[in-house]
Coordinates of N, CA and C in Angstrom, one line a residue:
X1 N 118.2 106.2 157.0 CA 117.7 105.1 157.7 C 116.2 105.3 157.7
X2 N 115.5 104.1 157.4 CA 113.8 104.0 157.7 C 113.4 104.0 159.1
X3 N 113.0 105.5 159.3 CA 111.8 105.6 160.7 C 110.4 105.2 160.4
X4 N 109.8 105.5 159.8 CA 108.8 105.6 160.0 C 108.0 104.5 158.2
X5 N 107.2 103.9 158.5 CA 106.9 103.2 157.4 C 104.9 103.0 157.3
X6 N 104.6 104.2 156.2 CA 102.8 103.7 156.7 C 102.2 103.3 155.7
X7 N 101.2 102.4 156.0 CA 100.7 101.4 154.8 C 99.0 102.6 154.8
X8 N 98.9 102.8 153.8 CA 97.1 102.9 153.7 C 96.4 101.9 153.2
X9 N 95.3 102.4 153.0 CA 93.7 102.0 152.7 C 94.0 101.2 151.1
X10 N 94.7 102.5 150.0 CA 95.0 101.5 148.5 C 96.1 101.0 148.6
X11 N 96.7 100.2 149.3 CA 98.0 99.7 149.6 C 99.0 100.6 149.0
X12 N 99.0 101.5 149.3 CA 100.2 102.1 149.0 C 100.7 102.7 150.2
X13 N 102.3 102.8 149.7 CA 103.0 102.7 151.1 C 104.0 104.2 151.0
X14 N 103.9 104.9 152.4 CA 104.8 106.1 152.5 C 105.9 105.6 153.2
X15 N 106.9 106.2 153.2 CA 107.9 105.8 153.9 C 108.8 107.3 154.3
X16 N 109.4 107.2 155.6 CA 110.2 108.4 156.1 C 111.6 108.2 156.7
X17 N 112.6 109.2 156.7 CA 113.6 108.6 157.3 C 113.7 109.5 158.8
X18 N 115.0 109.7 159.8 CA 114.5 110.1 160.7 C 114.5 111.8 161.1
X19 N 114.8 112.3 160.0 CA 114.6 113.7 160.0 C 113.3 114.3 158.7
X20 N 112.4 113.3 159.0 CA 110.9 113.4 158.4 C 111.1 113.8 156.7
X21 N 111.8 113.5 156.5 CA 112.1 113.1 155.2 C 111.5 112.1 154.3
X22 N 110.7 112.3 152.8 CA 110.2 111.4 152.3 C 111.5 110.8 151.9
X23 N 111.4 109.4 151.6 CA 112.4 108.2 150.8 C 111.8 107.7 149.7
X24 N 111.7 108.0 148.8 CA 110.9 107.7 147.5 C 111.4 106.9 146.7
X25 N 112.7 106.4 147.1 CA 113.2 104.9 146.5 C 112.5 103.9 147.0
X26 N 111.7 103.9 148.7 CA 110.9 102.7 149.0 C 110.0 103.0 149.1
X27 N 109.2 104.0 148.3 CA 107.5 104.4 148.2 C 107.0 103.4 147.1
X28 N 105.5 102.8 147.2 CA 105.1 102.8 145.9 C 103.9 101.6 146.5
X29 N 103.2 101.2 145.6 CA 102.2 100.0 146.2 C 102.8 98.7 147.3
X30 N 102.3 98.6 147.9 CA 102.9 97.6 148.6 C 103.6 96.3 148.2
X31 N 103.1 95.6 147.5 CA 103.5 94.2 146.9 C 104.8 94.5 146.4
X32 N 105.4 96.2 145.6 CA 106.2 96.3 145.0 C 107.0 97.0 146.1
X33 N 107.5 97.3 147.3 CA 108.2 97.5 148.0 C 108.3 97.0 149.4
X34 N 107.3 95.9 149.9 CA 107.3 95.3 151.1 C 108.9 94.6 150.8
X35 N 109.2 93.9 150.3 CA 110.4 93.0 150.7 C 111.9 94.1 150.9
X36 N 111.8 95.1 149.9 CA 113.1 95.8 150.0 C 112.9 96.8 151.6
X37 N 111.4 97.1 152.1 CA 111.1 98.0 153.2 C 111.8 97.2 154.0
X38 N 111.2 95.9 154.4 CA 112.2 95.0 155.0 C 113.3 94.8 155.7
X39 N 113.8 94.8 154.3 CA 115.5 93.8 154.1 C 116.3 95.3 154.6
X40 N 115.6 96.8 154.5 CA 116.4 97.5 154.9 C 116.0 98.8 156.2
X41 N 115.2 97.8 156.6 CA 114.2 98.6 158.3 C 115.4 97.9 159.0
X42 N 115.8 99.4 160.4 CA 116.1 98.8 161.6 C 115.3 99.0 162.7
X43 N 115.5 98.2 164.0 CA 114.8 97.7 165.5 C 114.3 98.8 165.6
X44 N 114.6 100.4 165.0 CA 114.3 101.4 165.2 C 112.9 101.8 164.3
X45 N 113.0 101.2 163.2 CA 111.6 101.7 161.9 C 110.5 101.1 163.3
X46 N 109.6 102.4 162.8 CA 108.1 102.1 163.3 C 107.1 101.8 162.0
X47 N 106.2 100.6 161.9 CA 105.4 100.4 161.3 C 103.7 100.8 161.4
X48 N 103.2 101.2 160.7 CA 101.9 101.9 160.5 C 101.3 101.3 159.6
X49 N 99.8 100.7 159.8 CA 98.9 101.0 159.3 C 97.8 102.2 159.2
X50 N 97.4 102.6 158.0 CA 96.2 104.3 158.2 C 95.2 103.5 157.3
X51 N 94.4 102.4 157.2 CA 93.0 101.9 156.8 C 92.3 103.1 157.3
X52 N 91.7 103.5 157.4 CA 90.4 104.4 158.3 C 90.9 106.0 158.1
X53 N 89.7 106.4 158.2 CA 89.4 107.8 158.2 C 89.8 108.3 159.5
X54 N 90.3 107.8 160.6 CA 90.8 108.0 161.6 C 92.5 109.7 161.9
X55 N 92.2 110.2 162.4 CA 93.2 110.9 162.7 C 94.9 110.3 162.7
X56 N 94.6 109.2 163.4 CA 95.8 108.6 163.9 C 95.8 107.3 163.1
X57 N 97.2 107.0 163.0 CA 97.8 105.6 162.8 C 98.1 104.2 163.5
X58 N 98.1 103.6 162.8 CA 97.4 101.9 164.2 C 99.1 101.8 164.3
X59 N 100.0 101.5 164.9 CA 101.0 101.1 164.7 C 101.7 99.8 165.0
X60 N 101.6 98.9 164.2 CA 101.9 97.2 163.8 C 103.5 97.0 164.3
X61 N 103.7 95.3 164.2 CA 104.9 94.8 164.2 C 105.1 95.0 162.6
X62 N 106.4 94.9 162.9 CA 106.9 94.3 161.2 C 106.7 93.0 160.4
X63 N 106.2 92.4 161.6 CA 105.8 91.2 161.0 C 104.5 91.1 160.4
X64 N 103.5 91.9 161.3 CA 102.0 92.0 160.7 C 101.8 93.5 159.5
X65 N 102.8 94.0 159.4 CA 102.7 95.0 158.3 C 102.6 94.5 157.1

């Protein structure tokens, strides 16, 4: 299951499940995995943006991710 989902700075996107596990079937630039991150996030996925040099992550709806 997708916990956790973070977009950076070069649109590319990490994605985690909920025992901090990478998922590398929905990794990759954004354009090329926004719709499947999606169709298969539940009420539970947390969405991230990391733009900035910042420590921490902004954390979005899934609708503004």
């Amino acid at each position: 299951m997708i916990r956790t989902v973070i977009r950076i700075k070069n649109n590319m996107v990490m994605v985690f499940d909920e025992e901090g596990e990478q998922m590398p079937e929905f990794q990759g630039y954004y354009e090329d995995v926004k719709e499947r991150i999606l169709a298969n996030a539940s009420g539970g996925s947390v969405f991230n943006h990391w733009f900035e040099l910042s420590p921490e992550q902004e954390v979005v709806p899934s609708e503004a991710w």
